[in-house]
XYZ file of C-alpha atoms in Angstrom:
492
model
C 45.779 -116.230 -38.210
C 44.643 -112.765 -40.198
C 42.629 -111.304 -38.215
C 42.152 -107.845 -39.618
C 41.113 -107.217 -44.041
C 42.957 -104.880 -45.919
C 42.303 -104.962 -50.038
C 43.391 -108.256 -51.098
C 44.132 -110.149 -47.494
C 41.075 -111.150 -46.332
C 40.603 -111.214 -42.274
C 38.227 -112.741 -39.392
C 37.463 -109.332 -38.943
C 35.121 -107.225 -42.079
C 37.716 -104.140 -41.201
C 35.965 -102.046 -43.408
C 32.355 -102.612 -42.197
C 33.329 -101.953 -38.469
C 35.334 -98.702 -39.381
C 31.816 -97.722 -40.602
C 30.081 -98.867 -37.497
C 32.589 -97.193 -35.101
C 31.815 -93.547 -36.618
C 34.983 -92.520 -35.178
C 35.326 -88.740 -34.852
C 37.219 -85.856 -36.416
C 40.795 -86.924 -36.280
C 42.089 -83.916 -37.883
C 45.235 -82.657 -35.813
C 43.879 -85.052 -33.006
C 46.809 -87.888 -30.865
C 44.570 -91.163 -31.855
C 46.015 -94.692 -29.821
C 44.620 -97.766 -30.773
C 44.574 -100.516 -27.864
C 45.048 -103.738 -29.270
C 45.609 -102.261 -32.845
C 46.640 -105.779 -34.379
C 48.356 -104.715 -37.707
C 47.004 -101.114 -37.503
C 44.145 -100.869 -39.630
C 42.723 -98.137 -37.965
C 46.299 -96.314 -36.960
C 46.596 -96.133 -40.990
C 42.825 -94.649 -41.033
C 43.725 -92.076 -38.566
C 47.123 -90.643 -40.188
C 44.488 -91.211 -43.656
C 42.118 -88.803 -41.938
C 44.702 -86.139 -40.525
C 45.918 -86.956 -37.426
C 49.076 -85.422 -36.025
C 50.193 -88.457 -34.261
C 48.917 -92.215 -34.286
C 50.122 -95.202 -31.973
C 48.951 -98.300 -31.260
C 49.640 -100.971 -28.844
C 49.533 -104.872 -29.028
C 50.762 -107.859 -27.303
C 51.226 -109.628 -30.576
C 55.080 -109.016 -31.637
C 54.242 -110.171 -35.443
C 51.303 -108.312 -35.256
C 53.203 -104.843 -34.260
C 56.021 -105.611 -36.371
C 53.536 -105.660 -39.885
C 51.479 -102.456 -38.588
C 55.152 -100.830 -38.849
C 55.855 -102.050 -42.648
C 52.221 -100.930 -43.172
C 52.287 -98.002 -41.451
C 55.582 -96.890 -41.246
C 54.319 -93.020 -40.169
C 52.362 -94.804 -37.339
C 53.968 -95.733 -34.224
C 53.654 -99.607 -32.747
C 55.177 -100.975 -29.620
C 54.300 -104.476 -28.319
C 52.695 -104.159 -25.243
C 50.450 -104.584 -22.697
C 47.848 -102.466 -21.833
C 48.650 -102.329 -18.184
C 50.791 -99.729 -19.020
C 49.575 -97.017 -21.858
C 51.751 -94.584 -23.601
C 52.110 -91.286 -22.179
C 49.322 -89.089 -23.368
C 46.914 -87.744 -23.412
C 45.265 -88.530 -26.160
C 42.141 -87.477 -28.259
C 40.427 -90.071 -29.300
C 41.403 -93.913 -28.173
C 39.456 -97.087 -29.647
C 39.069 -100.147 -27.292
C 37.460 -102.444 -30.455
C 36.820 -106.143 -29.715
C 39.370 -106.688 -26.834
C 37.268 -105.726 -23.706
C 36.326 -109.366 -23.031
C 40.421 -110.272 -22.542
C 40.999 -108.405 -20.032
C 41.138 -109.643 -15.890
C 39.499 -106.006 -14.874
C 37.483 -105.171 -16.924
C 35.902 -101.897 -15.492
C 39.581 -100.657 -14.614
C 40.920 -101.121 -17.420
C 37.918 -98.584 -18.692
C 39.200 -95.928 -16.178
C 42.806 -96.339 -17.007
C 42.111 -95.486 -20.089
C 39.732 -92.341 -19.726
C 42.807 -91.367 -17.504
C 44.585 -90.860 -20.517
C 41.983 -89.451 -22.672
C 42.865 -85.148 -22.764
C 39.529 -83.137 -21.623
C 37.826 -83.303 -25.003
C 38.819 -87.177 -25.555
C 36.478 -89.713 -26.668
C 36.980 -93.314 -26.045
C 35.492 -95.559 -28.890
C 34.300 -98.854 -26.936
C 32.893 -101.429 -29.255
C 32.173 -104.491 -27.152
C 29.953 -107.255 -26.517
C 26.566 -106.652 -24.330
C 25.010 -110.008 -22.453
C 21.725 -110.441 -22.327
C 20.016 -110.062 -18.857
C 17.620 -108.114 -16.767
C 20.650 -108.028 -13.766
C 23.343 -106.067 -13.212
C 26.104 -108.500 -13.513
C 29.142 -110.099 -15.583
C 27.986 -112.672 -17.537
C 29.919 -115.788 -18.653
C 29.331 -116.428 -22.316
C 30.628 -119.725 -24.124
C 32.314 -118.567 -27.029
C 33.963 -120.982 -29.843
C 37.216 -120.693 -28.622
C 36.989 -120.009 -25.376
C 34.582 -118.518 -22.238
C 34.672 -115.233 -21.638
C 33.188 -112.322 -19.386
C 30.547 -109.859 -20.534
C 28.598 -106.975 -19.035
C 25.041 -106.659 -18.883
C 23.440 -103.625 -19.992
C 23.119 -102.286 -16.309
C 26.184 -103.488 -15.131
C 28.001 -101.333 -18.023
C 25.926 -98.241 -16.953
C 27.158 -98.686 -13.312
C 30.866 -99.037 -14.813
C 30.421 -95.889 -16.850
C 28.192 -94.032 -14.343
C 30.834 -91.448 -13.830
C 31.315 -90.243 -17.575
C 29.271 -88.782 -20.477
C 28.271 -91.898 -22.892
C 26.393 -92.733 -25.310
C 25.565 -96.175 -27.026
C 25.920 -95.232 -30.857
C 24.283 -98.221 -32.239
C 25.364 -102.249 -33.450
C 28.670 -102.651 -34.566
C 29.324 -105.148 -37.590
C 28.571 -109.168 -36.614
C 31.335 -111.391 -37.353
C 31.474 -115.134 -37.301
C 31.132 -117.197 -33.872
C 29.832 -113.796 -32.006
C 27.170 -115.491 -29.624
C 25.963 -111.984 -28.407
C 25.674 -109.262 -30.367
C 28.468 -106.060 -30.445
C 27.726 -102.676 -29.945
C 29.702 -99.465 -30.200
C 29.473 -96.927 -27.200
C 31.185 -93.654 -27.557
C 32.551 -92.590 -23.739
C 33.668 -88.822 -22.443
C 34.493 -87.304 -19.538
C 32.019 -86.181 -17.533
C 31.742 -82.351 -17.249
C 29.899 -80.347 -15.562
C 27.358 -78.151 -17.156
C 26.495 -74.747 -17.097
C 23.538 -74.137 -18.590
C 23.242 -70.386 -19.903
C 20.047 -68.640 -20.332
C 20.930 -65.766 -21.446
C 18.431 -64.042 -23.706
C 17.285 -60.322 -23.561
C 15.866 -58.761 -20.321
C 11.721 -59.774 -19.851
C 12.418 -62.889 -22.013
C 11.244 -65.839 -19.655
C 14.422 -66.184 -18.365
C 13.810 -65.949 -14.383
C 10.361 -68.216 -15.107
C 11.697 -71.104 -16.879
C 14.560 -71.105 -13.827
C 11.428 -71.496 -11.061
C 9.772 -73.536 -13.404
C 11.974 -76.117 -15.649
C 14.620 -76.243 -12.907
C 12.191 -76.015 -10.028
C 12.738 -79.612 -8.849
C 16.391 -79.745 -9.730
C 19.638 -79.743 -7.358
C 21.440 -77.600 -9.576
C 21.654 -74.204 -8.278
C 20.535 -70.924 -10.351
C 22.798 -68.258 -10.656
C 21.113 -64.780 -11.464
C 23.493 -62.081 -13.145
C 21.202 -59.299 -11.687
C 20.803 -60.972 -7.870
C 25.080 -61.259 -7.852
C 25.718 -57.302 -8.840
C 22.929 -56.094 -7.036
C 25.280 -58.174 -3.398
C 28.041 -56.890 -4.712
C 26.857 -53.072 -4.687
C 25.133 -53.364 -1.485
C 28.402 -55.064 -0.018
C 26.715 -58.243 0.784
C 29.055 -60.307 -1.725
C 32.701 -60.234 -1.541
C 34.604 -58.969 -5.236
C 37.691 -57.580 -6.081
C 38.348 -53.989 -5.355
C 38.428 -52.585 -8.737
C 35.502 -54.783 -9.383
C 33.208 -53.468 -6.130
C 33.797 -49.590 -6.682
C 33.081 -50.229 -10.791
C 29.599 -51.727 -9.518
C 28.510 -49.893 -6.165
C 29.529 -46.554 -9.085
C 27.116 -47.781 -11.824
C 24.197 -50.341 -10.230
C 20.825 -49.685 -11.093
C 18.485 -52.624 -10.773
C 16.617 -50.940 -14.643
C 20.149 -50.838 -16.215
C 21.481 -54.062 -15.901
C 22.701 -54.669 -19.152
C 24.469 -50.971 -19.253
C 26.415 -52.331 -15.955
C 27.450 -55.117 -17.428
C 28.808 -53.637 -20.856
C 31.002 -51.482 -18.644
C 31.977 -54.533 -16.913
C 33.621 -56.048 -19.889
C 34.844 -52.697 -21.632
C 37.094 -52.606 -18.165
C 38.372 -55.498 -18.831
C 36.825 -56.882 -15.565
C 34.440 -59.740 -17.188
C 36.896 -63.114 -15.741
C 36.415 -61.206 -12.503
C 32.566 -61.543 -13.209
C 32.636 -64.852 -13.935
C 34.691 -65.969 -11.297
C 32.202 -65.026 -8.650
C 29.639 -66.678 -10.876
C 31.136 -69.941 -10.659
C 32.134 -69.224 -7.591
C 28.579 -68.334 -6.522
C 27.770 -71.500 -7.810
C 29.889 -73.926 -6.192
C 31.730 -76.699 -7.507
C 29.604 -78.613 -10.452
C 26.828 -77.823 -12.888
C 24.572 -74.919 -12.301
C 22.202 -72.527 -14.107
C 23.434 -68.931 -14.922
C 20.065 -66.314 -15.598
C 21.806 -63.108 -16.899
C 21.253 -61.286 -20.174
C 24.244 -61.140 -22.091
C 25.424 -60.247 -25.986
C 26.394 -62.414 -28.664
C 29.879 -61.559 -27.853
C 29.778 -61.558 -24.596
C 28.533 -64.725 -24.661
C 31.033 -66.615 -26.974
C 33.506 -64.732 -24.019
C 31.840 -67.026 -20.917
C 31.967 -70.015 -23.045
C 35.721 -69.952 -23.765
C 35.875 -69.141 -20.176
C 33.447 -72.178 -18.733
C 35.755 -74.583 -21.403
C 38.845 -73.479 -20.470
C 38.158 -74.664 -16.846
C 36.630 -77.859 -17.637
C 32.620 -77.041 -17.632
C 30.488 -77.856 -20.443
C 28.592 -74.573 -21.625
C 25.034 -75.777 -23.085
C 22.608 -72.920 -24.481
C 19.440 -72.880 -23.759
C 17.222 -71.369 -26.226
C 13.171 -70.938 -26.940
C 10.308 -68.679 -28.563
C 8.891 -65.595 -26.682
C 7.912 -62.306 -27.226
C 9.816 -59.979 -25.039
C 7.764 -58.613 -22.352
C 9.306 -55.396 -21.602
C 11.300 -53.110 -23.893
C 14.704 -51.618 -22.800
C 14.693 -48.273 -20.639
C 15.418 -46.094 -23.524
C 12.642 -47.216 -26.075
C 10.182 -47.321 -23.577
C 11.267 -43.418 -22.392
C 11.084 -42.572 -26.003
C 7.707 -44.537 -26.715
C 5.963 -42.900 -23.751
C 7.107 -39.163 -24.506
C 6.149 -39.600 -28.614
C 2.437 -40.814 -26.915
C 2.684 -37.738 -24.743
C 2.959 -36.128 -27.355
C 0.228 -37.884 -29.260
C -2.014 -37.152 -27.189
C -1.478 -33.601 -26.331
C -1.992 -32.705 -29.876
C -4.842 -34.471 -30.231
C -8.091 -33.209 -30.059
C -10.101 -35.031 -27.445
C -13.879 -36.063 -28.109
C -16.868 -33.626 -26.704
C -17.230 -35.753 -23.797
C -13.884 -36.185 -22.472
C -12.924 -32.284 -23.238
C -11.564 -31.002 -19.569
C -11.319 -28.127 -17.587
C -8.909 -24.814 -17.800
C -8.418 -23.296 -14.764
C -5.970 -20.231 -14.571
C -5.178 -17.552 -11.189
C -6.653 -14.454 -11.420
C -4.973 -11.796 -10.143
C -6.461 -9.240 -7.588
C -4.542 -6.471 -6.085
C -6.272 -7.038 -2.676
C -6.260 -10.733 -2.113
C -3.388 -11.333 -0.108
C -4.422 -8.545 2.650
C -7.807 -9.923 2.755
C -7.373 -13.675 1.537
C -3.812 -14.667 2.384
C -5.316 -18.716 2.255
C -7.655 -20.536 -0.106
C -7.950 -23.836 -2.283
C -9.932 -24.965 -5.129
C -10.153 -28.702 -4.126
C -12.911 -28.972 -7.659
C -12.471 -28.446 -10.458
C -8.938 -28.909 -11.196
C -6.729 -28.253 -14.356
C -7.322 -30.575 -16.266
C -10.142 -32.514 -14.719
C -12.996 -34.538 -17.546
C -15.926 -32.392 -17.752
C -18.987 -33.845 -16.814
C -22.718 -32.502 -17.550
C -22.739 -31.036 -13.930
C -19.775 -29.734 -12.310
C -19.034 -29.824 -8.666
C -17.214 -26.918 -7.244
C -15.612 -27.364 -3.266
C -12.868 -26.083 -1.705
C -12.632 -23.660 1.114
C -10.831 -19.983 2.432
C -9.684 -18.492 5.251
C -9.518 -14.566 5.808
C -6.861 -12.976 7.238
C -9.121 -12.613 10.686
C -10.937 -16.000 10.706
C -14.339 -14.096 12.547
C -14.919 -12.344 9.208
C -16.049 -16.084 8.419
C -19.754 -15.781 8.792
C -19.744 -12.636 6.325
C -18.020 -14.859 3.680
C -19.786 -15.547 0.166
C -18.140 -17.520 -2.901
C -19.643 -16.715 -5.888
C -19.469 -17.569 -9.454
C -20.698 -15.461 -13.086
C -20.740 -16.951 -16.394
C -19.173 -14.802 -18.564
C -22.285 -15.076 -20.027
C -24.317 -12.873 -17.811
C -21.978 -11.127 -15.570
C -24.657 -9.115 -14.359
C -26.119 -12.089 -11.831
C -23.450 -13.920 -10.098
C -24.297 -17.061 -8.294
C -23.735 -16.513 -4.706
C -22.949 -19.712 -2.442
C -22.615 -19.483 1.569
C -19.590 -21.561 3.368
C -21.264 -24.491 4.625
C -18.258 -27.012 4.945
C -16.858 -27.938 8.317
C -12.795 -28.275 7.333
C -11.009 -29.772 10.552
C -8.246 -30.720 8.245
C -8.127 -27.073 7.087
C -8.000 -25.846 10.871
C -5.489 -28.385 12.044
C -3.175 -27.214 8.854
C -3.336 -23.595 10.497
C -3.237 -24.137 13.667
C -6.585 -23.413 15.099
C -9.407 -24.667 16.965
C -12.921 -25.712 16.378
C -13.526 -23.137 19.244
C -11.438 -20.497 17.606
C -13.076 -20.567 14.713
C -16.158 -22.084 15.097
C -18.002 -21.190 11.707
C -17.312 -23.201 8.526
C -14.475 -22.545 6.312
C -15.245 -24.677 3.276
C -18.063 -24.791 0.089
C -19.507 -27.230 -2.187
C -22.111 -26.641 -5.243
C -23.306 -27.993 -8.170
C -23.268 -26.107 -11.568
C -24.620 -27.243 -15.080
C -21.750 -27.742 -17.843
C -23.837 -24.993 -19.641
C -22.781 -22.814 -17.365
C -18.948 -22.730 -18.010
C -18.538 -23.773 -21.677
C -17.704 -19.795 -22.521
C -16.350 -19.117 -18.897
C -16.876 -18.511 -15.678
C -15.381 -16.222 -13.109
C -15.019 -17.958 -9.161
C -14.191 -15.698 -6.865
C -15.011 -14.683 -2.902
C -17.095 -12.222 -1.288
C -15.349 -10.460 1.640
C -17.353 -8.024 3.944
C -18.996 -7.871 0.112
C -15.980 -6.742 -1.134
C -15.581 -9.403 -4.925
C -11.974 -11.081 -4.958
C -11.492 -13.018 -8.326
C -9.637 -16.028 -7.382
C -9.916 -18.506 -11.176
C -11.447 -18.567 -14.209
C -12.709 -21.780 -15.358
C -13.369 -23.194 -18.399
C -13.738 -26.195 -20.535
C -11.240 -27.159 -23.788
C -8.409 -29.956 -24.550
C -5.753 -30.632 -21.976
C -2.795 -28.414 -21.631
C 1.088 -29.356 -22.564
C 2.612 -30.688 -19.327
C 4.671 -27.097 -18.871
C 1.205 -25.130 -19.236
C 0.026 -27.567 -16.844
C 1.269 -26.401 -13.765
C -0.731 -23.328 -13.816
C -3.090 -24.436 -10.946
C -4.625 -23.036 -8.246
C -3.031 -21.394 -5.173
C -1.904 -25.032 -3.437
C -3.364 -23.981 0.290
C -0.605 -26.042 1.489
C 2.356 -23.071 0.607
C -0.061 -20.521 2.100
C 0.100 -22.247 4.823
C 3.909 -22.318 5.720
C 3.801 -18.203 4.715
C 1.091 -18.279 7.264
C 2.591 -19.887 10.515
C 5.930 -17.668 9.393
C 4.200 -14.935 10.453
């Protein structure tokens, strides 16, 4: 009986029509082997579409023996299935023969078995009808045969990666209908999010995976153990890391990880880190570096699977944000600020008599660089060299615009914190140390002198007055901190 068509020999089975419906693979360079090939119809197909090797097994002698004139490249032994050729092979069809055999669900392992890592195994076969998982006993013409359910064949091939591609071709006296399922090995997967820093990355891993089993790996989390000792590595590895870790320069770290030639040391404790099986890996990593982990996750039998989406990047890298802020620096400081938010300049004067009779002040208000306001408050407080001079003490203040009539101001401010910073009492030095007044704007917009009136002796202390804000290194001209008079204070 002919079962399979070739041009001009027509067969029970369209040949031609199911080759379509099996959408068999890339064969090109691939070991193909055929179970129950028949006359080798689809051995010829595979050597047609490249394939370094093709075999095909059959317990039909005259069946074997005309796939050899046919085929002659092929190769054809008459045989059982209980016993396969020695593989492995890359692709392996199982087409319309399922329903023959005693075990049906081992012979589906054996062959997987055989199948190399990146093997398919083309199943076309029929499907029963029925809401149970169970084998069902179907009357065909010739005989009564065995068929799976559709959840019995998903507990049979609950172990592997499969997919049911779609009908296969009908052919005369089928009383259920055929379908093709294309099965893999089941690998695990590693699931790589590894876009730029500030991307989403660490969100969609508390989010999307929240409620998974898989664990989450974080690139940053594994360096950052390894520097602080907490996670065992390599020697060369540790000393590269606890050298170079910075938790704002992750992506440097890692670059100098892989120039050293130390990246398979990386991913080892990744994986490792992981346990056996799938997991999630959140670490930024280049293009190339990338396409490096993936050879590395294939070689050892994981499945790498990219995960990619839409989102502005939160946070630029160190360097662009360093440069952004100091070009806005400078933005600003040569910009010239609006009336109202013009600030204060206040600059030391210098007195040849201050440190013998004022050794410690401070100007708590206003300070360099402090937003002038329609009245100004001026505080702060002194301290004479002998504290009972105190009482005599006047601060005053002149506009430059009528020097003549200084503003005189008596201490009126109890400073504990002041007293406690030099080491005396409330009853050594009973009288108040510190001043506070209010001045009109008016009053300082040409200048004003602030100074101290000592057993009525004048001692210039600032000037103040009012303009744009001064370049950070002009900045630091401030008034005497009290805090450094202090330490030249208790050194004496």
């Amino acid at each position: 009986m002919q079962y399979q068509s070739f041009p001009g020999v027509r067969g029970d089975s369209s040949s031609f029509e199911k080759l379509k419906a099996l959408r068999l693979p890339s064969l090109g360079g691939k070991r193909f082997l055929d179970v129950g090939c028949n006359e080798g119809f689809f051995c010829g197909y595979a050597l047609h579409a490249g394939a370094a090797a093709a075999m095909g097994i059959d317990r039909s002698h005259e069946a074997t023996v005309r796939a050899r004139e046919r085929f002659p490249a092929a190769t054809f032994l008459c045989q059982s299935w209980d016993t396969l050729p020695e593989g492995p092979f890359d692709v392996i069809l199982l087409a319309s023969a399922l329903h023959y055999a005693s075990d049906q669900a081992a012979l589906i392992h054996r062959l997987m078995e055989a199948l190399s890592d990146d093997g398919v195994l083309v199943l076309e076969l029929g499907i029963a009808s029925s809401g149970k998982k169970e084998w069902v006993s179907v009357a065909r013409s010739i005989d009564e045969r065995l068929f799976p359910s559709r959840s019995q064949l998903q507990e049979v091939l609950a172990g592997y990666a499969w997919k049911i591609i779609g009908h296969s071709c009908e052919q005369a006296g089928d009383p259920i209908p055929r379908y093709v399922v294309h099965i893999r090995k089941l690998r695990p997967a590693v699931f790589l999010l590894t876009s730029q820093p500030a991307s989403g990355k660490s969100t969609l891993c508390r989010t999307a995976f929240a409620n998974s089993s898989m664990p989450v790996v974080s690139g940053d989390t594994v360096l950052g153990r390894i520097a602080r000792g907490q996670l065992a590595a390599p020697q060369s590895l540790q000393q590269l890391v606890s050298a170079g870790y910075d938790s704002t320069a992750i992506a440097q770290l890692t670059d100098t990880i892989f120039t050293a030639g130390l990246s398979e040391t990386l991913f080892d404790i990744w994986c490792a880190t992981a346990g056996d099986g799938q997991f999630v890996l959140d670490a930024y990593l280049t293009d190339k570096q990338e396409v490096a982990f993936k050879n590395y996750l294939t070689e050892r039998g994981y499945l790498p699977v990219t995960l990619s989406w839409q989102m502005d990047v939160s946070m630029a890298n160190q360097l662009d944000t360093q440069q952004r802020a100091e070009a806005y620096q400078r933005y600003l400081e040569q910009a010239e600020p609006p009336e109202r938010l013009r600030c204060f300049k206040v600059a030391p004067l210098p007195t040849q008599n201050r440190l013998q009779m004022l050794p410690h002040w401070h100007l708590d208000s206003p300070r360099q660089g402090q937003a002038v306001s329609d009245t100004v408050t001026v505080s702060g407080w002194v301290m004479p060299r002998d504290h009972r001079q105190l009482a005599g003490v006047r601060v005053y203040i002149k506009s430059t615009k009528d020097l003549a009539n200084p503003r005189e101001v008596l201490l009126t401010q109890q400073r504990p914190d002041v007293l406690t910073s030099l080491q005396l009492t409330t009853q050594q030095c009973p009288a108040p140390c510190g001043f506070r007044f209010s001045i009109a704007r008016a009053d300082l917009t040409d200048g004003a002198e602030l100074g101290v009136l000592v057993d009525g002796q004048p001692i210039p202390l600032v000037n103040i007055n009012e303009g744009k804000p001064q370049a950070a290194s002009d900045s630091q001209i401030v008034p005497v901190r009290w805090q450094r008079w202090v330490k030249r204070w208790i050194k004496k």
